[in-house]
Amino acid sequence: MDNIKIKLALEFSISEGDLEDALAELDELSVDSLITQILDKSIAVDDIRCKVLEGPNNLEEVDELRSASHVS
């Protein structure tokens, strides 16, 4: 059988500290690359593309959200 393509939507909540720890542990700079690494290491996928559609994709964007929430 040829490769099977699976497309899914994933939504999760994570504390800022846990996100920082996860990015540091896997030496990643963005959430989409972090999720890609986790899936690849877990199930050794042949091809994976991950894209953040909503929410921050890196720690700079987390800081921007935090700053915006303090201003409001």
Coordinates of C-alpha atoms in Angstrom, one line a residue:
M1 CA 0.0 0.0 0.0
D2 CA 1.2 3.5 -0.8
N3 CA 1.5 6.2 1.9
I4 CA -1.7 7.2 3.6
K5 CA -2.3 10.9 4.0
I6 CA -4.0 12.1 7.2
K7 CA -5.1 15.7 7.8
L8 CA -6.2 16.8 11.2
A9 CA -7.0 19.9 13.3
L10 CA -5.4 20.1 16.7
E11 CA -6.2 22.6 19.5
F12 CA -4.5 22.6 22.8
S13 CA -3.8 24.9 25.8
I14 CA -0.4 25.2 27.4
S15 CA 1.1 27.4 30.1
E16 CA 3.7 29.9 29.0
G17 CA 6.4 28.2 31.2
D18 CA 5.7 24.8 29.8
L19 CA 5.8 26.1 26.2
E20 CA 9.2 27.7 26.9
D21 CA 10.5 24.4 28.4
A22 CA 9.2 22.3 25.5
L23 CA 10.7 24.7 22.9
A24 CA 14.1 24.7 24.8
E25 CA 14.1 20.9 25.3
L26 CA 13.7 20.1 21.6
D27 CA 15.7 23.2 20.6
E28 CA 12.9 24.6 18.5
L29 CA 12.0 28.2 17.8
S30 CA 8.3 27.8 16.8
V31 CA 5.3 25.9 17.9
D32 CA 4.8 24.4 14.4
S33 CA 8.3 23.0 14.3
L34 CA 7.9 21.7 17.9
I35 CA 4.8 19.8 17.0
T36 CA 6.5 18.5 13.8
Q37 CA 9.5 17.2 15.9
I38 CA 7.2 15.6 18.5
L39 CA 5.2 13.7 15.8
D40 CA 8.3 12.7 13.9
K41 CA 10.0 11.3 17.0
S42 CA 6.8 9.5 18.1
I43 CA 5.7 7.8 15.0
A44 CA 8.4 8.4 12.4
V45 CA 6.2 9.9 9.8
D46 CA 7.5 10.1 6.2
D47 CA 6.3 13.7 5.5
I48 CA 4.8 16.2 7.9
R49 CA 3.7 19.7 7.5
C50 CA 2.5 21.7 10.5
K51 CA 1.1 25.2 10.5
V52 CA -0.2 27.3 13.4
L53 CA -3.5 28.8 12.2
E54 CA -4.5 30.6 15.4
G55 CA -2.5 31.7 18.5
P56 CA 1.2 32.4 18.9
N57 CA 3.8 30.4 17.0
N58 CA 6.9 31.6 18.9
L59 CA 7.9 33.1 22.2
E60 CA 8.0 36.6 20.7
E61 CA 4.3 36.3 19.8
V62 CA 3.6 35.1 23.3
D63 CA 5.3 38.2 24.7
E64 CA 3.2 40.4 22.4
L65 CA 0.0 38.8 23.6
R66 CA 1.0 39.2 27.2
S67 CA 1.8 42.9 26.6
A68 CA -1.4 43.5 24.8
S69 CA -3.4 41.9 27.6
H70 CA -1.8 44.2 30.2
V71 CA -2.6 47.2 28.1
S72 CA -6.3 46.4 27.7

